[in-house]
């Protein structure tokens, strides 16, 4: 198993550690707008809410209380 397969758990087509299909269906829980994936920071960005939702161990944490406030 390659390093990438290990990181991605070898399942499906992935982007970094988050499944591409999951990224297509996830929206911001506050604004219901689409999210931008930041692979370097491992965050899902909601520009409308100015929040960055963390991704931990490949799992997006879609709780506003866990999100980081973005600077203007």
XYZ file of C-alpha atoms in Angstrom:
72
model
C 0.000 0.000 0.000
C 1.398 3.388 -1.001
C 1.788 6.304 1.384
C -1.106 8.115 -0.332
C -3.381 5.075 -0.004
C -2.474 4.844 3.677
C -3.234 8.529 4.198
C -6.505 8.232 2.263
C -7.402 4.885 3.843
C -7.385 3.505 0.275
C -11.104 4.191 -0.244
C -12.595 5.917 -3.294
C -11.440 9.089 -4.980
C -10.174 11.440 -2.325
C -8.848 14.989 -2.109
C -6.123 14.997 0.539
C -7.897 13.141 3.322
C -11.480 14.130 2.525
C -13.643 12.247 0.038
C -14.361 14.386 -3.048
C -18.037 13.317 -3.099
C -18.436 14.392 0.525
C -17.016 17.818 -0.317
C -19.598 18.175 -3.090
C -22.549 17.669 -0.739
C -21.362 19.477 2.401
C -22.541 23.041 2.965
C -22.054 25.521 5.768
C -24.532 24.666 8.542
C -25.218 28.362 9.166
C -25.521 29.815 5.676
C -26.198 26.665 3.595
C -23.608 27.906 1.071
C -20.853 25.844 -0.541
C -17.494 25.368 1.136
C -13.940 25.684 -0.146
C -11.444 22.964 0.802
C -8.082 24.210 2.124
C -5.848 21.124 1.914
C -2.850 22.781 3.576
C -4.791 23.930 6.643
C -7.147 20.893 6.579
C -10.186 23.149 6.824
C -13.443 23.730 4.986
C -13.928 27.447 4.434
C -17.302 29.199 4.478
C -16.703 32.615 2.965
C -20.332 33.618 3.623
C -20.089 32.894 7.370
C -16.378 33.825 7.568
C -15.669 30.514 9.319
C -13.140 27.724 8.796
C -14.379 24.296 9.856
C -11.563 21.938 10.904
C -10.966 18.504 9.411
C -9.666 16.047 12.005
C -8.471 12.588 10.974
C -10.279 13.037 7.659
C -13.596 13.945 9.320
C -15.032 17.441 8.770
C -16.186 18.951 12.074
C -19.220 20.940 10.965
C -20.004 22.571 14.302
C -19.931 26.385 14.349
C -18.599 26.224 17.920
C -15.532 24.316 16.613
C -14.934 26.619 13.619
C -12.233 29.234 13.458
C -13.346 32.811 12.746
C -11.765 34.170 9.554
C -10.218 37.604 9.528
C -11.699 40.219 7.197
